[in-house]
PDB file of C-alpha atoms and ligand atoms in Angstrom:
ATOM      1  CA  MET U 166      88.815  38.343 -23.197  1.00 89.00           C
ATOM      2  CA  VAL U 167      86.548  41.290 -23.853  1.00 97.00           C
ATOM      3  CA  LEU U 168      86.471  43.334 -26.849  1.00 98.00           C
ATOM      4  CA  PRO U 169      87.299  47.141 -26.636  1.00 98.00           C
ATOM      5  CA  LEU U 170      84.788  49.694 -26.993  1.00 98.00           C
ATOM      6  CA  SER U 171      86.409  51.099 -30.048  1.00 97.00           C
ATOM      7  CA  VAL U 172      85.473  47.934 -31.904  1.00 97.00           C
ATOM      8  CA  ILE U 173      81.901  49.171 -31.656  1.00 98.00           C
ATOM      9  CA  PRO U 174      80.923  51.711 -34.206  1.00 96.00           C
ATOM     10  CA  HIS U 175      79.053  54.598 -34.376  1.00 95.00           C
ATOM     11  CA  ALA U 176      75.864  54.194 -34.874  1.00 96.00           C
ATOM     12  CA  PRO U 177      73.967  55.915 -38.271  1.00 96.00           C
ATOM     13  CA  ARG U 178      72.156  59.435 -37.608  1.00 96.00           C
ATOM     14  CA  GLU U 179      68.932  59.229 -38.738  1.00 96.00           C
ATOM     15  CA  GLY U 180      68.927  59.668 -42.886  1.00 97.00           C
ATOM     16  CA  GLU U 181      72.126  58.715 -43.289  1.00 97.00           C
ATOM     17  CA  PRO U 182      73.219  54.977 -44.836  1.00 95.00           C
ATOM     18  CA  ALA U 183      72.571  51.976 -42.461  1.00 95.00           C
ATOM     19  CA  ASN U 184      73.493  48.159 -42.872  1.00 93.00           C
ATOM     20  CA  ALA U 185      70.363  46.450 -44.650  1.00 93.00           C
ATOM     21  CA  ILE U 186      72.775  43.476 -45.001  1.00 94.00           C
ATOM     22  CA  LYS U 187      75.398  42.259 -42.837  1.00 94.00           C
ATOM     23  CA  GLN U 188      77.395  39.388 -43.581  1.00 97.00           C
ATOM     24  CA  SER U 189      78.780  38.550 -40.343  1.00 97.00           C
ATOM     25  CA  ALA U 190      79.376  34.511 -39.880  1.00 98.00           C
ATOM     26  CA  GLU U 191      80.819  35.439 -36.240  1.00 98.00           C
ATOM     27  CA  THR U 192      77.008  36.121 -35.358  1.00 98.00           C
ATOM     28  CA  LEU U 193      75.816  33.534 -37.123  1.00 98.00           C
ATOM     29  CA  ALA U 194      78.307  31.386 -35.249  1.00 98.00           C
ATOM     30  CA  LEU U 195      77.190  33.391 -31.612  1.00 98.00           C
ATOM     31  CA  LEU U 196      73.184  32.865 -32.321  1.00 98.00           C
ATOM     32  CA  ALA U 197      74.303  29.024 -33.318  1.00 98.00           C
ATOM     33  CA  GLN U 198      76.096  28.614 -29.892  1.00 96.00           C
ATOM     34  CA  ARG U 199      75.417  30.872 -27.596  1.00 96.00           C
ATOM     35  CA  ARG U 200      74.401  30.119 -23.803  1.00 98.00           C
ATOM     36  CA  SER U 201      73.769  31.606 -21.100  1.00 98.00           C
ATOM     37  CA  SER U 202      75.524  31.043 -17.699  1.00 98.00           C
ATOM     38  CA  LYS U 203      73.663  30.380 -14.867  1.00 98.00           C
ATOM     39  CA  VAL U 204      73.420  33.604 -12.625  1.00 98.00           C
ATOM     40  CA  MET U 205      76.061  32.160  -9.651  1.00 97.00           C
ATOM     41  CA  HIS U 206      78.213  31.171 -12.066  1.00 98.00           C
ATOM     42  CA  LEU U 207      78.957  35.533 -12.975  1.00 98.00           C
ATOM     43  CA  ALA U 208      81.745  37.041 -11.277  1.00 98.00           C
ATOM     44  CA  GLU U 209      83.680  40.385 -11.710  1.00 98.00           C
ATOM     45  CA  PRO U 210      84.934  42.039 -13.969  1.00 98.00           C
ATOM     46  CA  ALA U 211      81.432  43.274 -14.667  1.00 97.00           C
ATOM     47  CA  PRO U 212      81.300  45.537 -17.625  1.00 98.00           C
ATOM     48  CA  THR U 213      82.507  48.702 -16.392  1.00 98.00           C
ATOM     49  CA  SER U 214      79.736  51.639 -16.488  1.00 98.00           C
ATOM     50  CA  ALA U 215      80.830  52.557 -19.938  1.00 98.00           C
ATOM     51  CA  GLU U 216      80.870  49.054 -21.463  1.00 98.00           C
ATOM     52  CA  LEU U 217      76.855  49.206 -19.992  1.00 98.00           C
ATOM     53  CA  ASP U 218      75.980  52.805 -21.176  1.00 98.00           C
ATOM     54  CA  ALA U 219      76.993  50.852 -24.878  1.00 98.00           C
ATOM     55  CA  LEU U 220      75.736  47.867 -24.784  1.00 98.00           C
ATOM     56  CA  ILE U 221      72.234  49.273 -23.585  1.00 98.00           C
ATOM     57  CA  GLU U 222      73.004  51.783 -26.461  1.00 98.00           C
ATOM     58  CA  LEU U 223      73.110  48.873 -28.991  1.00 98.00           C
ATOM     59  CA  ALA U 224      69.653  46.913 -26.815  1.00 98.00           C
ATOM     60  CA  GLY U 225      68.174  50.186 -27.987  1.00 98.00           C
ATOM     61  CA  ARG U 226      68.551  49.636 -31.483  1.00 98.00           C
ATOM     62  CA  VAL U 227      66.357  46.517 -31.606  1.00 98.00           C
ATOM     63  CA  PRO U 228      62.783  47.024 -33.741  1.00 98.00           C
ATOM     64  CA  ASP U 229      60.455  49.394 -32.503  1.00 98.00           C
ATOM     65  CA  HIS U 230      56.956  50.157 -33.894  1.00 98.00           C
ATOM     66  CA  GLY U 231      56.069  53.925 -34.207  1.00 98.00           C
ATOM     67  CA  LYS U 232      58.975  54.892 -32.532  1.00 98.00           C
ATOM     68  CA  LEU U 233      58.067  55.460 -29.660  1.00 98.00           C
ATOM     69  CA  GLY U 234      61.258  53.921 -27.345  1.00 98.00           C
ATOM     70  CA  PRO U 235      58.409  51.717 -24.765  1.00 98.00           C
ATOM     71  CA  TRP U 236      61.089  50.843 -22.841  1.00 98.00           C
ATOM     72  CA  ARG U 237      63.451  51.997 -20.154  1.00 98.00           C
ATOM     73  CA  PHE U 238      66.979  50.649 -19.099  1.00 99.00           C
ATOM     74  CA  VAL U 239      67.571  50.202 -14.756  1.00 99.00           C
ATOM     75  CA  VAL U 240      71.472  49.679 -14.312  1.00 98.00           C
ATOM     76  CA  PHE U 241      72.236  48.362 -10.577  1.00 98.00           C
ATOM     77  CA  GLU U 242      75.971  48.581 -10.038  1.00 97.00           C
ATOM     78  CA  GLY U 243      78.093  48.012  -6.951  1.00 96.00           C
ATOM     79  CA  GLU U 244      76.085  49.009  -3.978  1.00 98.00           C
ATOM     80  CA  ALA U 245      72.958  50.077  -5.416  1.00 98.00           C
ATOM     81  CA  ARG U 246      72.598  46.350  -5.915  1.00 98.00           C
ATOM     82  CA  VAL U 247      72.473  46.492  -1.714  1.00 98.00           C
ATOM     83  CA  ARG U 248      69.515  49.441  -1.392  1.00 98.00           C
ATOM     84  CA  ALA U 249      68.270  46.971  -4.125  1.00 98.00           C
ATOM     85  CA  GLY U 250      67.759  43.640  -1.932  1.00 98.00           C
ATOM     86  CA  GLU U 251      67.170  45.989   0.966  1.00 98.00           C
ATOM     87  CA  ALA U 252      64.105  47.182  -0.757  1.00 98.00           C
ATOM     88  CA  LEU U 253      62.888  44.333  -1.412  1.00 98.00           C
ATOM     89  CA  ALA U 254      63.151  42.081   1.409  1.00 98.00           C
ATOM     90  CA  GLN U 255      61.336  45.048   2.898  1.00 98.00           C
ATOM     91  CA  VAL U 256      58.274  44.399   1.210  1.00 98.00           C
ATOM     92  CA  ILE U 257      58.251  40.734   2.096  1.00 98.00           C
ATOM     93  CA  ALA U 258      59.485  41.453   5.946  1.00 97.00           C
ATOM     94  CA  GLY U 259      56.319  41.137   6.912  1.00 94.00           C
ATOM     95  CA  ASP U 260      54.256  38.419   4.092  1.00 97.00           C
ATOM     96  CA  GLU U 261      53.289  35.505   6.426  1.00 97.00           C
ATOM     97  CA  GLY U 262      55.672  33.223   6.524  1.00 96.00           C
ATOM     98  CA  VAL U 263      58.956  34.661   5.738  1.00 97.00           C
ATOM     99  CA  ASP U 264      62.219  34.260   7.610  1.00 97.00           C
ATOM    100  CA  GLU U 265      65.860  35.303   7.773  1.00 97.00           C
ATOM    101  CA  GLY U 266      66.500  32.890   5.379  1.00 98.00           C
ATOM    102  CA  ARG U 267      64.528  34.074   2.608  1.00 97.00           C
ATOM    103  CA  LEU U 268      65.263  37.749   3.238  1.00 98.00           C
ATOM    104  CA  ALA U 269      68.944  37.317   3.546  1.00 98.00           C
ATOM    105  CA  HIS U 270      67.921  35.348  -0.129  1.00 98.00           C
ATOM    106  CA  THR U 271      66.020  38.461  -1.225  1.00 98.00           C
ATOM    107  CA  ARG U 272      68.405  41.266   0.028  1.00 98.00           C
ATOM    108  CA  ALA U 273      71.210  39.193  -2.472  1.00 98.00           C
ATOM    109  CA  LEU U 274      69.432  38.329  -5.347  1.00 98.00           C
ATOM    110  CA  LEU U 275      70.807  41.619  -7.107  1.00 98.00           C
ATOM    111  CA  GLN U 276      73.950  40.571  -5.737  1.00 98.00           C
ATOM    112  CA  ARG U 277      74.620  37.778  -7.453  1.00 98.00           C
ATOM    113  CA  ALA U 278      75.963  39.340 -10.278  1.00 98.00           C
ATOM    114  CA  PRO U 279      78.141  41.624 -10.362  1.00 98.00           C
ATOM    115  CA  ALA U 280      76.660  44.140 -12.698  1.00 98.00           C
ATOM    116  CA  CYS U 281      72.844  43.845 -13.445  1.00 98.00           C
ATOM    117  CA  VAL U 282      70.380  45.661 -16.153  1.00 99.00           C
ATOM    118  CA  MET U 283      66.306  46.066 -15.491  1.00 99.00           C
ATOM    119  CA  VAL U 284      65.023  46.423 -18.778  1.00 99.00           C
ATOM    120  CA  VAL U 285      61.514  47.728 -18.106  1.00 99.00           C
ATOM    121  CA  SER U 286      58.346  47.454 -20.256  1.00 98.00           C
ATOM    122  CA  SER U 287      56.600  51.096 -20.339  1.00 98.00           C
ATOM    123  CA  ALA U 288      53.574  50.054 -22.615  1.00 97.00           C
ATOM    124  CA  SER U 289      51.067  52.247 -22.543  1.00 96.00           C
ATOM    125  CA  PRO U 290      48.406  52.682 -24.922  1.00 97.00           C
ATOM    126  CA  HIS U 291      48.500  54.381 -28.051  1.00 97.00           C
ATOM    127  CA  LYS U 292      46.064  54.993 -30.983  1.00 97.00           C
ATOM    128  CA  LYS U 293      48.338  52.897 -33.843  1.00 97.00           C
ATOM    129  CA  VAL U 294      50.617  50.429 -31.801  1.00 98.00           C
ATOM    130  CA  PRO U 295      48.988  47.496 -29.921  1.00 98.00           C
ATOM    131  CA  GLU U 296      50.821  47.145 -26.485  1.00 98.00           C
ATOM    132  CA  TRP U 297      51.416  43.854 -27.150  1.00 98.00           C
ATOM    133  CA  GLU U 298      53.893  45.366 -29.507  1.00 98.00           C
ATOM    134  CA  GLN U 299      55.398  47.751 -27.510  1.00 98.00           C
ATOM    135  CA  GLN U 300      56.061  44.938 -24.680  1.00 98.00           C
ATOM    136  CA  LEU U 301      57.409  42.486 -27.670  1.00 98.00           C
ATOM    137  CA  SER U 302      59.154  45.308 -28.882  1.00 98.00           C
ATOM    138  CA  SER U 303      60.825  44.890 -24.443  1.00 98.00           C
ATOM    139  CA  GLY U 304      61.612  41.545 -25.028  1.00 98.00           C
ATOM    140  CA  ALA U 305      64.207  41.609 -28.309  1.00 98.00           C
ATOM    141  CA  ALA U 306      65.914  44.986 -25.908  1.00 99.00           C
ATOM    142  CA  CYS U 307      66.201  41.957 -23.554  1.00 99.00           C
ATOM    143  CA  PHE U 308      67.996  39.353 -25.844  1.00 98.00           C
ATOM    144  CA  ALA U 309      69.609  42.076 -27.847  1.00 98.00           C
ATOM    145  CA  LEU U 310      71.358  43.021 -24.356  1.00 98.00           C
ATOM    146  CA  LEU U 311      72.401  39.451 -23.729  1.00 98.00           C
ATOM    147  CA  LEU U 312      73.731  38.927 -27.626  1.00 98.00           C
ATOM    148  CA  ALA U 313      75.114  42.237 -26.896  1.00 98.00           C
ATOM    149  CA  ALA U 314      77.126  41.250 -24.144  1.00 98.00           C
ATOM    150  CA  HIS U 315      78.143  37.900 -25.650  1.00 98.00           C
ATOM    151  CA  ALA U 316      79.793  39.715 -28.276  1.00 98.00           C
ATOM    152  CA  MET U 317      81.702  41.584 -25.958  1.00 98.00           C
ATOM    153  CA  GLY U 318      83.254  38.640 -23.856  1.00 98.00           C
ATOM    154  CA  TYR U 319      80.756  39.087 -20.729  1.00 98.00           C
ATOM    155  CA  GLY U 320      78.578  36.252 -19.372  1.00 98.00           C
ATOM    156  CA  GLY U 321      74.477  37.120 -18.346  1.00 98.00           C
ATOM    157  CA  CYS U 322      71.599  35.465 -17.730  1.00 98.00           C
ATOM    158  CA  TRP U 323      67.842  37.167 -18.759  1.00 98.00           C
ATOM    159  CA  LEU U 324      65.918  36.242 -15.278  1.00 98.00           C
ATOM    160  CA  THR U 325      61.897  37.656 -14.153  1.00 98.00           C
ATOM    161  CA  GLU U 326      61.758  36.235 -11.161  1.00 98.00           C
ATOM    162  CA  TRP U 327      59.250  36.942  -8.320  1.00 98.00           C
ATOM    163  CA  PRO U 328      59.426  40.810  -8.661  1.00 98.00           C
ATOM    164  CA  ALA U 329      58.503  40.962 -12.005  1.00 98.00           C
ATOM    165  CA  TYR U 330      55.027  39.755 -10.924  1.00 98.00           C
ATOM    166  CA  ASP U 331      54.642  41.630  -7.259  1.00 98.00           C
ATOM    167  CA  ALA U 332      53.068  44.668  -7.583  1.00 98.00           C
ATOM    168  CA  ARG U 333      55.248  46.002  -4.488  1.00 98.00           C
ATOM    169  CA  ALA U 334      57.985  44.919  -5.791  1.00 98.00           C
ATOM    170  CA  ARG U 335      58.140  46.685  -8.537  1.00 98.00           C
ATOM    171  CA  ALA U 336      56.955  49.985  -7.172  1.00 98.00           C
ATOM    172  CA  ALA U 337      60.101  49.291  -5.135  1.00 98.00           C
ATOM    173  CA  LEU U 338      62.590  49.044  -7.528  1.00 98.00           C
ATOM    174  CA  GLY U 339      60.930  52.451  -8.775  1.00 98.00           C
ATOM    175  CA  LEU U 340      58.493  51.347 -11.715  1.00 98.00           C
ATOM    176  CA  ALA U 341      55.019  53.465 -12.046  1.00 98.00           C
ATOM    177  CA  GLU U 342      51.962  51.713 -12.275  1.00 98.00           C
ATOM    178  CA  HIS U 343      51.878  50.696 -15.213  1.00 97.00           C
ATOM    179  CA  GLU U 344      55.360  49.203 -16.407  1.00 98.00           C
ATOM    180  CA  ARG U 345      56.390  45.949 -16.509  1.00 98.00           C
ATOM    181  CA  ILE U 346      59.902  44.434 -15.715  1.00 98.00           C
ATOM    182  CA  ALA U 347      60.731  42.585 -18.761  1.00 98.00           C
ATOM    183  CA  GLY U 348      63.552  41.301 -17.752  1.00 98.00           C
ATOM    184  CA  ILE U 349      66.712  41.521 -15.780  1.00 98.00           C
ATOM    185  CA  VAL U 350      69.774  41.168 -17.449  1.00 99.00           C
ATOM    186  CA  TYR U 351      72.611  39.471 -14.511  1.00 98.00           C
ATOM    187  CA  LEU U 352      76.293  40.109 -16.243  1.00 98.00           C
ATOM    188  CA  GLY U 353      79.756  39.037 -15.201  1.00 98.00           C
ATOM    189  CA  THR U 354      82.475  37.064 -16.166  1.00 98.00           C
ATOM    190  CA  PRO U 355      81.662  33.496 -15.698  1.00 98.00           C
ATOM    191  CA  THR U 356      83.494  31.055 -13.854  1.00 98.00           C
ATOM    192  CA  GLU U 357      82.235  27.870 -15.318  1.00 97.00           C
ATOM    193  CA  GLY U 358      81.896  27.002 -18.995  1.00 93.00           C
ATOM    194  CA  ALA U 359      78.718  26.550 -20.144  1.00 95.00           C
ATOM    195  CA  THR U 360      76.657  22.967 -21.453  1.00 96.00           C
ATOM    196  CA  GLU U 361      73.975  22.730 -23.606  1.00 97.00           C
ATOM    197  CA  ARG U 362      70.786  22.249 -22.211  1.00 97.00           C
ATOM    198  CA  VAL U 363      67.588  20.843 -23.227  1.00 97.00           C
ATOM    199  CA  ARG U 364      65.865  22.179 -27.029  1.00 97.00           C
ATOM    200  CA  ALA U 365      62.434  22.564 -28.046  1.00 98.00           C
ATOM    201  CA  ASP U 366      62.738  21.003 -30.902  1.00 98.00           C
ATOM    202  CA  VAL U 367      61.979  23.637 -33.777  1.00 98.00           C
ATOM    203  CA  SER U 368      62.021  21.899 -36.664  1.00 98.00           C
ATOM    204  CA  SER U 369      58.640  20.586 -34.940  1.00 98.00           C
ATOM    205  CA  ARG U 370      57.883  24.002 -34.685  1.00 98.00           C
ATOM    206  CA  ILE U 371      57.788  24.742 -38.558  1.00 98.00           C
ATOM    207  CA  SER U 372      54.955  25.045 -40.776  1.00 98.00           C
ATOM    208  CA  ARG U 373      54.210  26.412 -44.191  1.00 98.00           C
ATOM    209  CA  PHE U 374      50.859  28.270 -45.015  1.00 98.00           C
TER     210      PHE U 374
HETATM  211  C1  FMN F  27      61.141  36.383 -19.918  1.00 75.73           C
HETATM  212  C2  FMN F  27      62.128  35.196 -19.644  1.00 75.73           C
HETATM  213  C3  FMN F  27      62.420  35.191 -17.757  1.00 75.73           C
HETATM  214  C4  FMN F  27      62.916  34.374 -17.272  1.00 75.73           C
HETATM  215  N1  FMN F  27      63.198  34.485 -16.217  1.00 75.73           N
HETATM  216  C5  FMN F  27      63.666  33.466 -15.550  1.00 75.73           C
HETATM  217  C6  FMN F  27      63.723  33.236 -13.776  1.00 75.73           C
HETATM  218  O1  FMN F  27      63.197  34.058 -13.679  1.00 75.73           O
HETATM  219  N2  FMN F  27      64.068  31.819 -13.850  1.00 75.73           N
HETATM  220  C7  FMN F  27      65.152  31.145 -14.327  1.00 75.73           C
HETATM  221  O2  FMN F  27      65.384  30.438 -13.970  1.00 75.73           O
HETATM  222  N3  FMN F  27      65.249  31.301 -15.787  1.00 75.73           N
HETATM  223  C8  FMN F  27      64.275  32.509 -16.578  1.00 75.73           C
HETATM  224  N4  FMN F  27      64.297  32.432 -18.179  1.00 75.73           N
HETATM  225  C9  FMN F  27      65.279  32.059 -18.629  1.00 75.73           C
HETATM  226  C10 FMN F  27      66.311  32.029 -18.590  1.00 75.73           C
HETATM  227  O3  FMN F  27      66.614  33.248 -18.720  1.00 75.73           O
HETATM  228  C11 FMN F  27      67.577  31.352 -20.116  1.00 75.73           C
HETATM  229  O4  FMN F  27      66.332  31.098 -21.360  1.00 75.73           O
HETATM  230  C12 FMN F  27      67.426  29.914 -20.359  1.00 75.73           C
HETATM  231  O5  FMN F  27      68.325  29.299 -18.708  1.00 75.73           O
HETATM  232  C13 FMN F  27      68.496  29.059 -21.057  1.00 75.73           C
HETATM  233  O6  FMN F  27      69.687  30.144 -21.420  1.00 75.73           O
HETATM  234  P1  FMN F  27      69.619  29.958 -22.488  1.00 75.73           P
HETATM  235  O7  FMN F  27      69.111  29.036 -23.617  1.00 75.73           O
HETATM  236  O8  FMN F  27      69.885  31.544 -23.149  1.00 75.73           O
HETATM  237  O9  FMN F  27      71.250  28.657 -22.273  1.00 75.73           O
HETATM  238  C14 FMN F  27      63.906  33.522 -18.519  1.00 75.73           C
HETATM  239  C15 FMN F  27      63.488  33.691 -20.175  1.00 75.73           C
HETATM  240  C16 FMN F  27      63.227  34.655 -20.513  1.00 75.73           C
HETATM  241  C17 FMN F  27      62.936  34.609 -21.852  1.00 75.73           C
END
């Protein structure tokens, strides 16, 4: 079941009281137990356009040094996923060793899930805020989007894959030269449940200075 948009409270306006603390057992449980879906297990229904906008609004509330908003979100719904796949296929069409199978896979890349949100890091040199911190904020936005989608009742996964590392593909998806793909968050309704994966042993990665 998907929660209605009406359960999301209005974000406070600048200067209004905001929650420095918000006890939430459900948030802790979500963090303790959440899992990404496999992209091939994401089917209709996708979040509606209004739900996507609301989820992105939540994702945009991530910590952001300097209030720069060093990210932007590109939504691929419906036929836009076909156009994006075609643009990516054209990028590689002339490359050595690219056969019809690879082209077909590329055309279908964004059609694996019914909705996709590309989180673009628009980090740029700034006198006070290092680009690294701007990029970290984009990563946080990806995770916030995923968590918000889980909390609303959708499955999702955060992938980068080759388009993130191919300047031609980035340009084909509309990115400026200085921009990078922090992730494409694929969203939909899981057709299969998830099982837990192997996790990094966090306790061995904790030290006290
Ligand atoms: C920045 C980033 C990029 C990722 N890109 C890919 C990818 O291209 N392909 C992939 O199979 N998993 C990728 N993953 C991993 C999945 O998003 C996910 O972490 C993994 O499947 C385990 O999911 P879970 O721990 O959320 O359940 C990426 C993760 C991150 C943080």
